[in-house]
Short mmCIF file of C-alpha atoms in Angstrom, two decimals:
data_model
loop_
_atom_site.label_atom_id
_atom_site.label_comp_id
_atom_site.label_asym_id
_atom_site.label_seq_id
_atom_site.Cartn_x
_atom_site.Cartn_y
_atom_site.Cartn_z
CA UNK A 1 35.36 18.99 -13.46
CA UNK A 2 35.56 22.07 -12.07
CA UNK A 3 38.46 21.49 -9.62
CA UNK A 4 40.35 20.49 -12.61
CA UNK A 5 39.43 24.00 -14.43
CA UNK A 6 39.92 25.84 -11.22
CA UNK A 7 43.59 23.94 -10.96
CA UNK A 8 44.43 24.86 -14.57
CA UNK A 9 44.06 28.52 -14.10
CA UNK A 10 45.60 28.45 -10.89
CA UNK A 11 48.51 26.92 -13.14
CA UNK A 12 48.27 29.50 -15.54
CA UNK A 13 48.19 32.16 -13.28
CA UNK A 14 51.08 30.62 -11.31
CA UNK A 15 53.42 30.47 -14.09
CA UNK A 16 52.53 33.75 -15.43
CA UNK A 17 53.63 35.49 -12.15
CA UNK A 18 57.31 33.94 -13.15
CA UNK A 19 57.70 35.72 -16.16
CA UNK A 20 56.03 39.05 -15.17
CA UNK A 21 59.79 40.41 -14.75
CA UNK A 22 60.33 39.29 -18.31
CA UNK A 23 57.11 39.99 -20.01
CA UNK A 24 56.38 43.67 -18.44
CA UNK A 25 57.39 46.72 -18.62
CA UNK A 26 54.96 47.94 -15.35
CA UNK A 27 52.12 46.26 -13.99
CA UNK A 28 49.74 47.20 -11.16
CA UNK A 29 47.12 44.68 -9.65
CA UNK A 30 44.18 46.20 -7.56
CA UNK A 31 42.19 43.98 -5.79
CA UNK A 32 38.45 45.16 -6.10
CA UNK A 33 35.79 44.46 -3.33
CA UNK A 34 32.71 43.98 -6.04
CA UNK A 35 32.79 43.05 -9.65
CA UNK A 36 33.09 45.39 -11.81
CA UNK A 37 31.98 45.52 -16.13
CA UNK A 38 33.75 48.12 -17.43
CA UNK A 39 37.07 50.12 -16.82
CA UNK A 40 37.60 53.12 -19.07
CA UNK A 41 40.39 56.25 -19.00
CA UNK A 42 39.93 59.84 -18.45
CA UNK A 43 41.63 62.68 -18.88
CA UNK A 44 45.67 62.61 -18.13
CA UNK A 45 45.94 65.29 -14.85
CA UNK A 46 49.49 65.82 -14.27
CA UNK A 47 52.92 65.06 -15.67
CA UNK A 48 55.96 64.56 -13.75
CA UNK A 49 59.59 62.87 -14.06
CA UNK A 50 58.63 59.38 -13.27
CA UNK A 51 55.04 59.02 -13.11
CA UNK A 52 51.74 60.67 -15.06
CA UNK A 53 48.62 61.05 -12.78
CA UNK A 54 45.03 60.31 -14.69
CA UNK A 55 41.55 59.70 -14.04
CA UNK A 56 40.59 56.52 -14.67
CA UNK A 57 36.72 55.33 -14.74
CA UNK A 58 35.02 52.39 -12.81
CA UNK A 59 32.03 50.49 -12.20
CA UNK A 60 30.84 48.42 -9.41
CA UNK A 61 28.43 46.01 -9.02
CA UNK A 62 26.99 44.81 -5.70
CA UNK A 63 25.06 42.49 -4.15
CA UNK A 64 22.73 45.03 -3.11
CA UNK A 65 23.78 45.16 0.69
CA UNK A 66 25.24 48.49 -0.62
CA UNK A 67 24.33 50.84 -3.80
CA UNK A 68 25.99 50.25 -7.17
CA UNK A 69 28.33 52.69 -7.80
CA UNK A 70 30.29 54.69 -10.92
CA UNK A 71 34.05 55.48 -9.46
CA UNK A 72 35.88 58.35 -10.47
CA UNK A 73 39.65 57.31 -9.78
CA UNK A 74 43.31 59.05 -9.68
CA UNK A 75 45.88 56.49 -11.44
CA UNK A 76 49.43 56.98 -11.04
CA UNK A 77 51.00 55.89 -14.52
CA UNK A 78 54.76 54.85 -14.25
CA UNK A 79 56.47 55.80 -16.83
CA UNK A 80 58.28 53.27 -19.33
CA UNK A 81 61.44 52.27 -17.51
CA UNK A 82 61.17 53.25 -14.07
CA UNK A 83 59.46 50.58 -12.59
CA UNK A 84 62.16 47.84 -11.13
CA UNK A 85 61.57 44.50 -12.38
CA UNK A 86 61.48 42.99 -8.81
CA UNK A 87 59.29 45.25 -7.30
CA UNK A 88 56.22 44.60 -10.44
CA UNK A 89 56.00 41.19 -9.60
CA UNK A 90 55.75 41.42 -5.79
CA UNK A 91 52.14 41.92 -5.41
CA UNK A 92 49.40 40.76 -3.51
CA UNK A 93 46.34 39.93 -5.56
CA UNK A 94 44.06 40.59 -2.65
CA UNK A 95 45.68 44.07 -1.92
CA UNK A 96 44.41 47.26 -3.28
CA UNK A 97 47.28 48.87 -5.32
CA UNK A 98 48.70 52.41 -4.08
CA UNK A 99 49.23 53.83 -7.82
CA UNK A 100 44.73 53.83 -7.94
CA UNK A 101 42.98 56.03 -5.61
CA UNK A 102 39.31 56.52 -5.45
CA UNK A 103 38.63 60.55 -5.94
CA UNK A 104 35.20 60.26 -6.60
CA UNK A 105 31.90 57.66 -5.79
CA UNK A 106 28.54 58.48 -7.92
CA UNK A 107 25.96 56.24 -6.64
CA UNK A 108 24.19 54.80 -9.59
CA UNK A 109 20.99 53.83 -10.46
CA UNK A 110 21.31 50.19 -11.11
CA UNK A 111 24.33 48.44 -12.55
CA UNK A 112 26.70 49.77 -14.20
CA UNK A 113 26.85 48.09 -17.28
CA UNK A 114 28.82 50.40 -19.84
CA UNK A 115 31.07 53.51 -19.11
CA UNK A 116 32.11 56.00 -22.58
CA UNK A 117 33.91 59.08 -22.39
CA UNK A 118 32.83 62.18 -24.57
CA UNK A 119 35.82 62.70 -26.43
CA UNK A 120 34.78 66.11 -26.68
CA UNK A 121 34.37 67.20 -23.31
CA UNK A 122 36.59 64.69 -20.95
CA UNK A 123 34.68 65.30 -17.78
CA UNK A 124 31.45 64.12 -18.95
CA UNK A 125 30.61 60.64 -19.37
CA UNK A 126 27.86 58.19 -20.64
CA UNK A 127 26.67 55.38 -18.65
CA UNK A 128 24.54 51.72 -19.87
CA UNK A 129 21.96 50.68 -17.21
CA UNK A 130 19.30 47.51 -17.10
CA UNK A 131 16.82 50.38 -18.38
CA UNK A 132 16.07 51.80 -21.87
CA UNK A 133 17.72 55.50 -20.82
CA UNK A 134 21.17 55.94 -21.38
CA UNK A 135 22.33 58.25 -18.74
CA UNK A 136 24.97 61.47 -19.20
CA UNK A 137 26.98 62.45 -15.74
CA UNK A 138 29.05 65.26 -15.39
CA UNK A 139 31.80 63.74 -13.04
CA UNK A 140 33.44 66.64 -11.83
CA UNK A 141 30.28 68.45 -10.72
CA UNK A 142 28.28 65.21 -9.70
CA UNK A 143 28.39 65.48 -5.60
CA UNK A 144 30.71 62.62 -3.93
CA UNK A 145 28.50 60.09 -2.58
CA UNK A 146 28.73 57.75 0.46
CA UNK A 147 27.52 54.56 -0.80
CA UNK A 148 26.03 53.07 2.12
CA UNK A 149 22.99 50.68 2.42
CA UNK A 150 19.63 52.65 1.91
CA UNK A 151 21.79 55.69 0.17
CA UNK A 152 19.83 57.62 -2.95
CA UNK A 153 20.84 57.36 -6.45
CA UNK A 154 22.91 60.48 -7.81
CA UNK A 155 20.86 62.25 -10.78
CA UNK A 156 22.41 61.90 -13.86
CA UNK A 157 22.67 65.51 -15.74
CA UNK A 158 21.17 64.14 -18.77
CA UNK A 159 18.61 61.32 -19.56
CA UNK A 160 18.47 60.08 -23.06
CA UNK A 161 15.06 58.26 -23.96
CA UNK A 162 14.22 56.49 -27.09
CA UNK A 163 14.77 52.91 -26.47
CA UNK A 164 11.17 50.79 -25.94
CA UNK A 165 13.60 48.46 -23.75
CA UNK A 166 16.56 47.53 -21.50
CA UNK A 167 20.15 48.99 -23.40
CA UNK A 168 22.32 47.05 -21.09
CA UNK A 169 25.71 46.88 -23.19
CA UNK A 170 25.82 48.84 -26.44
CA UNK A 171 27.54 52.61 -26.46
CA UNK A 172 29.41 54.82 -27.97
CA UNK A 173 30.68 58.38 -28.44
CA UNK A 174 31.76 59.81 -31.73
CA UNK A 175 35.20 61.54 -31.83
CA UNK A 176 34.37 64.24 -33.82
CA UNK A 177 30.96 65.58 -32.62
CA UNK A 178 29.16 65.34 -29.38
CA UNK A 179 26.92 62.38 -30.64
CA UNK A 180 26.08 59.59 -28.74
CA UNK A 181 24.78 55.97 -30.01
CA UNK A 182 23.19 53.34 -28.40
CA UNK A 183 21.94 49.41 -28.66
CA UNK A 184 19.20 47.35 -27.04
CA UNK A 185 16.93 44.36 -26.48
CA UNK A 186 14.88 46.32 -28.42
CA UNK A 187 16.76 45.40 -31.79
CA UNK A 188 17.19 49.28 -32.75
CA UNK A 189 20.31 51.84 -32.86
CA UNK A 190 19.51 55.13 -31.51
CA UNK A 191 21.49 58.55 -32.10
CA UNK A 192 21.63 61.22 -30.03
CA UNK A 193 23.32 64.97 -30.29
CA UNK A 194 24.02 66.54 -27.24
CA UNK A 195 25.19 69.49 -28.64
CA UNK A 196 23.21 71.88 -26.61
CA UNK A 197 23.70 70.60 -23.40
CA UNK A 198 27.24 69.68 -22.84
CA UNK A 199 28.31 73.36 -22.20
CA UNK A 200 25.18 73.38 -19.77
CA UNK A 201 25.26 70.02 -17.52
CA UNK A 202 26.59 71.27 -14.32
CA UNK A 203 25.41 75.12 -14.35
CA UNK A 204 21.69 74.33 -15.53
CA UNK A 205 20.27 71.00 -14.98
CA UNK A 206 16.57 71.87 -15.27
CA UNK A 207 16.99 74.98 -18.21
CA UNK A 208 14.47 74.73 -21.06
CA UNK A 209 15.95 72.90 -23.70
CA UNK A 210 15.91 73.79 -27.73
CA UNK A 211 12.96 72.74 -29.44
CA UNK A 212 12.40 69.13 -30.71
CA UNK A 213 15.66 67.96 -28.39
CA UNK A 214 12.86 66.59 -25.93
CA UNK A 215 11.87 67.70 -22.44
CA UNK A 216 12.57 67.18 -18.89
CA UNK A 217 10.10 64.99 -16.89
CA UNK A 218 9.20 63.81 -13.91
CA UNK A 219 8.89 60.26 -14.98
CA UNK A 220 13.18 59.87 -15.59
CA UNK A 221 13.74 61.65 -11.88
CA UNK A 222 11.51 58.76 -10.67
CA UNK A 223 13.74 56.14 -12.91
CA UNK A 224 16.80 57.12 -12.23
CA UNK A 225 16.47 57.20 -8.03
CA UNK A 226 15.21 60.54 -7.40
CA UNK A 227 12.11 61.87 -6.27
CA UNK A 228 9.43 63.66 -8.17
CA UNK A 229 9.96 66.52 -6.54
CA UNK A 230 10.76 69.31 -9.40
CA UNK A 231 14.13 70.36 -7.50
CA UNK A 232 15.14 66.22 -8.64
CA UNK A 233 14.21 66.60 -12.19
CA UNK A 234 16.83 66.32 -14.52
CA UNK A 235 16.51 67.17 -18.42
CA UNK A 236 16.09 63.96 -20.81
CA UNK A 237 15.72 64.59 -24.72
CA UNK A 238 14.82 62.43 -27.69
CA UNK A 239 16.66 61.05 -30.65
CA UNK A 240 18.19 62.22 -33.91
CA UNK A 241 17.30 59.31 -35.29
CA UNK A 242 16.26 55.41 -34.64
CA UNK A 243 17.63 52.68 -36.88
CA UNK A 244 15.82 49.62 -37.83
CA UNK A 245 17.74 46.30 -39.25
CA UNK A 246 18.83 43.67 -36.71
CA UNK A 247 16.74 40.51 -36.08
CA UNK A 248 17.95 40.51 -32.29
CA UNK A 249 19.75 42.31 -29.65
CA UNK A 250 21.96 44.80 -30.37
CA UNK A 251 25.05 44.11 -28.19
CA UNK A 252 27.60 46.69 -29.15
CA UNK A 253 27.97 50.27 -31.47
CA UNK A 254 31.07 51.79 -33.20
CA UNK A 255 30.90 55.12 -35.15
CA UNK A 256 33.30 55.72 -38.22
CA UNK A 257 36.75 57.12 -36.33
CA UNK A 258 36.26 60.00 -39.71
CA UNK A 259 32.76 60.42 -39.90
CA UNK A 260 29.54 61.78 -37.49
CA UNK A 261 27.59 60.03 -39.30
CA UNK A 262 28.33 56.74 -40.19
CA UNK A 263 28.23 53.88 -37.93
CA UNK A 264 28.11 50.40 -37.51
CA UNK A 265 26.73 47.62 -35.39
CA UNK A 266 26.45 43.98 -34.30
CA UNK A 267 23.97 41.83 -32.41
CA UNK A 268 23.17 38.20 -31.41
CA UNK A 269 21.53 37.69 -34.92
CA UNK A 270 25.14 37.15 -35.74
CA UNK A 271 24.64 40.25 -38.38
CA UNK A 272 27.28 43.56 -38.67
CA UNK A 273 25.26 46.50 -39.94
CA UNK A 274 26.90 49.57 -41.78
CA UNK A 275 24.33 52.46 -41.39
CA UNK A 276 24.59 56.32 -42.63
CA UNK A 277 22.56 58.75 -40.86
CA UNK A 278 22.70 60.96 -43.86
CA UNK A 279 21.01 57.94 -46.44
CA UNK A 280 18.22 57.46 -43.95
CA UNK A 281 17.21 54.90 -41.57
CA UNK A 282 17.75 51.83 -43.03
CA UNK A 283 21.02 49.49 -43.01
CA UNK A 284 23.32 50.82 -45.98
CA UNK A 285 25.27 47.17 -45.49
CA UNK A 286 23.44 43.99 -43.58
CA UNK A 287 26.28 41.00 -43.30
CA UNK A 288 23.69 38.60 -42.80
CA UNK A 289 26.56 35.98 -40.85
CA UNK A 290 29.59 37.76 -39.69
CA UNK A 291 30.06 34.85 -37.53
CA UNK A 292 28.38 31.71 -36.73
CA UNK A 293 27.30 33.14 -33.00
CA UNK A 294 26.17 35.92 -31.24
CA UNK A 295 28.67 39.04 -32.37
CA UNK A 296 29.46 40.86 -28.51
CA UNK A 297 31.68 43.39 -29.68
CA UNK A 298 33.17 45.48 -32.77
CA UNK A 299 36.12 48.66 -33.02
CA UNK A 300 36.64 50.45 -36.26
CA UNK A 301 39.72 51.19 -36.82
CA UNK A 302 40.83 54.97 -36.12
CA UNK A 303 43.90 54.62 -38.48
CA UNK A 304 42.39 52.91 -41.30
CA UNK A 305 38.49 53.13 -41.28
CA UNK A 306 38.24 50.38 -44.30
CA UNK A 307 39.16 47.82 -41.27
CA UNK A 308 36.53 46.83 -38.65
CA UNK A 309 37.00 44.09 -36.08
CA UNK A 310 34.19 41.97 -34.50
CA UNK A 311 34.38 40.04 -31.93
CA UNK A 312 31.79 36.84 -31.14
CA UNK A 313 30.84 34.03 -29.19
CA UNK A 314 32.48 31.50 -31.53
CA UNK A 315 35.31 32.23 -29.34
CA UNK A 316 37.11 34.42 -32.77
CA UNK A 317 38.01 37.76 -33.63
CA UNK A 318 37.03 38.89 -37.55
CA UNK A 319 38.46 41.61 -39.38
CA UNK A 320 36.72 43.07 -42.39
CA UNK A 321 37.35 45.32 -45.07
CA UNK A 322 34.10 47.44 -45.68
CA UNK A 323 35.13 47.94 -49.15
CA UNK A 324 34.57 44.20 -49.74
CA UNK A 325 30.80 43.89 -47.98
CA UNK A 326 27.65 43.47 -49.01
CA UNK A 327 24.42 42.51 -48.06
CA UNK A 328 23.05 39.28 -46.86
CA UNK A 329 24.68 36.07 -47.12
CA UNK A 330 27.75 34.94 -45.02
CA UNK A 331 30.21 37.92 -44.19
CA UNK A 332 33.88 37.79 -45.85
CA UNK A 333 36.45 38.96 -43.42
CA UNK A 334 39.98 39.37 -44.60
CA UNK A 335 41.06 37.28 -41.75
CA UNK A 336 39.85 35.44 -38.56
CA UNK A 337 42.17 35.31 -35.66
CA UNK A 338 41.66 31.98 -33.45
CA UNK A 339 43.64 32.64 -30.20
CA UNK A 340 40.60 32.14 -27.66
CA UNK A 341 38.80 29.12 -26.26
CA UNK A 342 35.93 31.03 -24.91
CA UNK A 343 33.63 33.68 -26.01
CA UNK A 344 35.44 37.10 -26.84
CA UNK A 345 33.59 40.17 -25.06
CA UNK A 346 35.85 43.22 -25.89
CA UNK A 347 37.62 44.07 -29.17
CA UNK A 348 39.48 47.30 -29.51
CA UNK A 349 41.99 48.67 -32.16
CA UNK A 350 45.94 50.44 -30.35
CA UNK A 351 45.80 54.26 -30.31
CA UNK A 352 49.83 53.36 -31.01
CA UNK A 353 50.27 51.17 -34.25
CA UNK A 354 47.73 51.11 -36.42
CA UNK A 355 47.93 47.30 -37.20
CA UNK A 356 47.28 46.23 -33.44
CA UNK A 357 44.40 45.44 -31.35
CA UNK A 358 43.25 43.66 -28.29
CA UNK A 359 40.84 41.17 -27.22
CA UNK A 360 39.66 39.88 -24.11
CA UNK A 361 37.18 36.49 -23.77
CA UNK A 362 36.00 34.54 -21.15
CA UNK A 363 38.92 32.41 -21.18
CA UNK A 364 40.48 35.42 -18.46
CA UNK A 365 42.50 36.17 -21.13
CA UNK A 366 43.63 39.42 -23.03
CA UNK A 367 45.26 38.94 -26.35
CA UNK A 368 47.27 41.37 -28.51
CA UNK A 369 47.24 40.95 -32.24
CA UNK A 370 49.33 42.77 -35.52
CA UNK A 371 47.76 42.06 -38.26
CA UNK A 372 50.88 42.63 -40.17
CA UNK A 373 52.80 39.72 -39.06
CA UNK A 374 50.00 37.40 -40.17
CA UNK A 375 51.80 35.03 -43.04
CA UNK A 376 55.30 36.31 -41.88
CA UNK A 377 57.80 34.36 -40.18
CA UNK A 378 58.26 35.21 -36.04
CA UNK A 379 60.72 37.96 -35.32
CA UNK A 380 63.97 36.35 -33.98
CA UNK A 381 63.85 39.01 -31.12
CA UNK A 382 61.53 39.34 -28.38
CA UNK A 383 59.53 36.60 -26.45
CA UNK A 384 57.88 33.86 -28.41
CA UNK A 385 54.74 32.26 -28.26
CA UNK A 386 54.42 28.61 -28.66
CA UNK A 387 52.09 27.35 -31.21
CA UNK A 388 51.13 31.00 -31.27
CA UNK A 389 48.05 31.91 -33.97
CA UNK A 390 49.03 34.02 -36.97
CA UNK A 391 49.28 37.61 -35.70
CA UNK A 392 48.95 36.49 -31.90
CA UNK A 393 52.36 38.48 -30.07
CA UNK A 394 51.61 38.87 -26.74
CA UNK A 395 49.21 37.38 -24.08
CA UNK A 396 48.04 38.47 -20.58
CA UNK A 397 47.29 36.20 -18.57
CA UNK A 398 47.18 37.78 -15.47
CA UNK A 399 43.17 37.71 -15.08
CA UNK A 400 41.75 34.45 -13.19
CA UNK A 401 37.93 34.73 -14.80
CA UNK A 402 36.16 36.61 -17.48
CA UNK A 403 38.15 39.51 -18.65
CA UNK A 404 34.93 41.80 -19.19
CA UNK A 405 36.50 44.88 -20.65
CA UNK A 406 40.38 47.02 -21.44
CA UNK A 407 40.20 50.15 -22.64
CA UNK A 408 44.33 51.06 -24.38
CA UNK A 409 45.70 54.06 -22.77
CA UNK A 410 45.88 56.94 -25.42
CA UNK A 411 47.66 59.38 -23.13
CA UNK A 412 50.42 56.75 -22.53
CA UNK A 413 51.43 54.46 -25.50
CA UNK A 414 50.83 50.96 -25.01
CA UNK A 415 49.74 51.06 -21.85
CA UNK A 416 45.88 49.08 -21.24
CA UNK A 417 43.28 48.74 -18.61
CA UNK A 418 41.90 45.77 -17.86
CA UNK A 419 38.86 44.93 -15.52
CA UNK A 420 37.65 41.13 -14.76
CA UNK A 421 34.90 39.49 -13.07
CA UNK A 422 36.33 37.10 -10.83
CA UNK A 423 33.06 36.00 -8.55
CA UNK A 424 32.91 32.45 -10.46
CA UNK A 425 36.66 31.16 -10.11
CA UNK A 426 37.46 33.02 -6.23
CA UNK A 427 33.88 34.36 -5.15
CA UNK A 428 35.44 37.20 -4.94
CA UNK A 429 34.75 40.69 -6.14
CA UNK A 430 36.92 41.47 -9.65
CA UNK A 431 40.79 42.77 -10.55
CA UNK A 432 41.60 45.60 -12.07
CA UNK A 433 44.95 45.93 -13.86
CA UNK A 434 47.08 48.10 -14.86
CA UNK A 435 50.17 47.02 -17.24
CA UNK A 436 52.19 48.32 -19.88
CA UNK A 437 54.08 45.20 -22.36
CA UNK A 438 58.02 45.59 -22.30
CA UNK A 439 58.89 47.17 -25.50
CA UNK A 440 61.15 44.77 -26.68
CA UNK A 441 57.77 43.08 -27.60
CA UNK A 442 56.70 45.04 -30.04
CA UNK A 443 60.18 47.84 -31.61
CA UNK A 444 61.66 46.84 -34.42
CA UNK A 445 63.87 44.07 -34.86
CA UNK A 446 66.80 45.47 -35.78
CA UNK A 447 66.56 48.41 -33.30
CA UNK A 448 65.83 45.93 -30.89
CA UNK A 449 69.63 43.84 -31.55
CA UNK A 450 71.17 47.25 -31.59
CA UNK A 451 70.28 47.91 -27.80
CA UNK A 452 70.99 44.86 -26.67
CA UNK A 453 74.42 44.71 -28.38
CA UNK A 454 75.22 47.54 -26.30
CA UNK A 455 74.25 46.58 -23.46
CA UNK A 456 76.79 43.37 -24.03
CA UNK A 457 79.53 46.32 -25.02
CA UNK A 458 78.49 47.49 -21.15
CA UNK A 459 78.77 44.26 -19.86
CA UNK A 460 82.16 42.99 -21.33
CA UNK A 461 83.53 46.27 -20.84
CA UNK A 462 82.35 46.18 -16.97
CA UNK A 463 83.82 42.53 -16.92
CA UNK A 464 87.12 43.67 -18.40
CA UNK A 465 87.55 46.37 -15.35
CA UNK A 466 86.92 43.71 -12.55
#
């Protein structure tokens, strides 16, 4: 049985290397040695004619035989284009690609379950753990590492406490304020402000902090790899606030793309909370059954905040209107897209068009959705998909296992990360890729006939001469 799955990807994956000439725009495939759960962007570093140079954020995830690590990378991202057809689909998927180069290694302690940006401040990040702490680096002043066997863990520049157990997956930063939420085993959301130490990471680690924002101690230096030695001790401060309303584990966080403080949140007790930091600390909407599974993953949308996606293990992506909720009962979402056969892990709403989103499963694949072309014929232009679900346009398949996490480019439009965990279908390590859709996929029709009748003007006319 699972020869015959093992054949079937290999299949897939075959048949999608054919048609990465006609399906892409760019595409870069880098081989990685470990497994790795999350991929996310950084700041965009450099522009030039035919490339864009940005960081790009990794985790790895060992065996132990060496330390877990946090990678700081440089990405070179080709520009729409320039890439030559022939030379994106010549690859080899156990090479490391030359457009990703490692800048910087933090050695983490433990595995690195969840990487978030602060909007805010692009060089600092927020990291998940198997602990209760959430952990804040500063990844331009963190020390480059060598991560060999027996190596110390780097010292995060901020610990944030508050969790009575393991957060291993759920985490977020707001866009407007430096705020940070978080979910755990412990069934609670907990909100942070680290408003008075962003500006202070790198030049003060150990500086007295405000009052009631918590204090440094020993106990986190120990946690976190270091010593207790007070030179180790890094500063670790309490929460704004801890919400109580899900039944189970809280499994992902999303704050309100237009508001601090408003948030949401889902959980394996198959529930999406709406909560308001300013009402107190109790759900202001409980959907008792936004699915009929464990809920992994939701995005609100930064466009539209009435629209929120959730994603679940009942292999389905729902989209709600949070006009339309209320508590308990079965949740109402304005539609449920059906376009995976395994459990979806990642949801996340385009930075380009505000009716499209991703989602990746555990099917290896990553799909891309427009809500607007649900109930509305298929264009006539672009490249079809058979037996295609309503609002289903395009579909990488260029993962083998588990596509764990993509994170959409918003320097470059339309342009996605995507990290999976490939251990169970190679026993190997993961693949990270880098790929950008053509853009006859997704223009307008009629543009879309307009360029390609003059490209036939340029061919007839060429034909004509010879």
């Amino acid at each position: 049985m699972k020869d015959k799955g093992k054949r079937s990807v290999d299949e897939r994956y075959g048949q999608w290397k054919t048609l990465i000439p006609v399906l892409y725009d760019w595409l870069a495939n880098h081989n990685l040695v470990w497994p790795s759960l999350s991929c996310r962007w950084g700041p965009q570093l450099e522009q030039a004619t035919y490339k864009n140079r940005q960081r790009l954020y990794l985790s790895e995830q060992t065996d132990g035989s060496v330390p877990n690590t946090l990678v700081i990378a440089n990405c070179e991202v080709v520009k729409p284009r320039v890439a030559a057809a022939e030379h994106i689909s010549q690859f080899n998927e156990e090479a490391r690609s030359p457009f990703v180069r490692k800048y910087k290694t933090i050695i983490h302690p433990g595995e690195v379950n969840r990487i978030r940006e602060l909007p805010q401040n692009s060089k600092i990040v927020a990291t998940h753990t198997d602990s209760p702490d959430v952990l804040i680096w500063d990844v331009e002043s963190q020390p480059n590492r060598q991560a060999v066997l027996g190596a110390t863990a780097s010292h995060p520049d901020l610990v944030l406490t508050g969790h009575k157990d393991n957060a291993e997956f759920a985490l977020a930063m707001c866009p407007t304020e430096p705020f940070v939420l978080s979910g755990g085993k412990d069934k609670l959301v907990v909100f942070w402000s680290i408003q008075d130490h962003i500006s202070t990471l790198a030049t003060d680690p150990v500086s007295t902090k405000s009052p009631g924002s918590g204090s440094s101690n020993s106990k986190h230096a120990s946690r976190t790899g270091g010593s207790n030695d007070k030179s180790t001790e890094r500063p670790s401060i309490g929460p704004r606030g801890i919400y109580k309303g899900h039944g189970d584990t809280v499994e992902d966080v999303q704050f309100c793309p237009s508001s601090a403080q408003e948030f949401c949140s889902v959980g394996d007790d198959s529930c999406l909370i709406l909560w308001d930091a300013r009402t107190g600390s109790s759900p202001v909407v409980k959907v008792e059954k936004a699915h009929n599974a464990d809920l992994h993953c939701v995005d609100w949308n930064p466009h539209n905040v009435n629209l929120i996606l959730t994603g679940s293990a009942d292999n389905s992506v729902h989209m709600f209107d949070r006009r339309n909720l209320t508590s308990g009962g079965f949740g109402s979402p304005i539609h449920k897209f059906q376009g995976h056969s395994a459990a979806v892990l990642c949801v996340q709403w385009s930075p380009d068009k505000s009716s499209v989103f991703g989602s990746s499963a555990e099917d290896g694949i990553l799909n891309i959705w427009d809500y607007e072309k649900v109930g509305k014929k298929q264009d006539s232009v672009g490249l079809k998909l058979p037996n295609a679900p309503p609002g289903l346009f395009f579909r990488h398949a260029g993962h083998r296992d588990k596509v764990v996490d993509f994170h959409w480019n918003a320097s470059d439009p339309w342009t996605i990360v995507s990290v999976s965990d490939d251990c169970e279908s190679t026993s190997g390590g993961g693949t990270l890729q880098i790929w950008r859709m053509i853009d006859f996929v997704y223009r307008d029709e009629e543009e879309v006939l307009e360029e390609l009748d003059n490209f036939r003007s340029h061919i007839l006319k060429c034909d004509d001469e010879s």
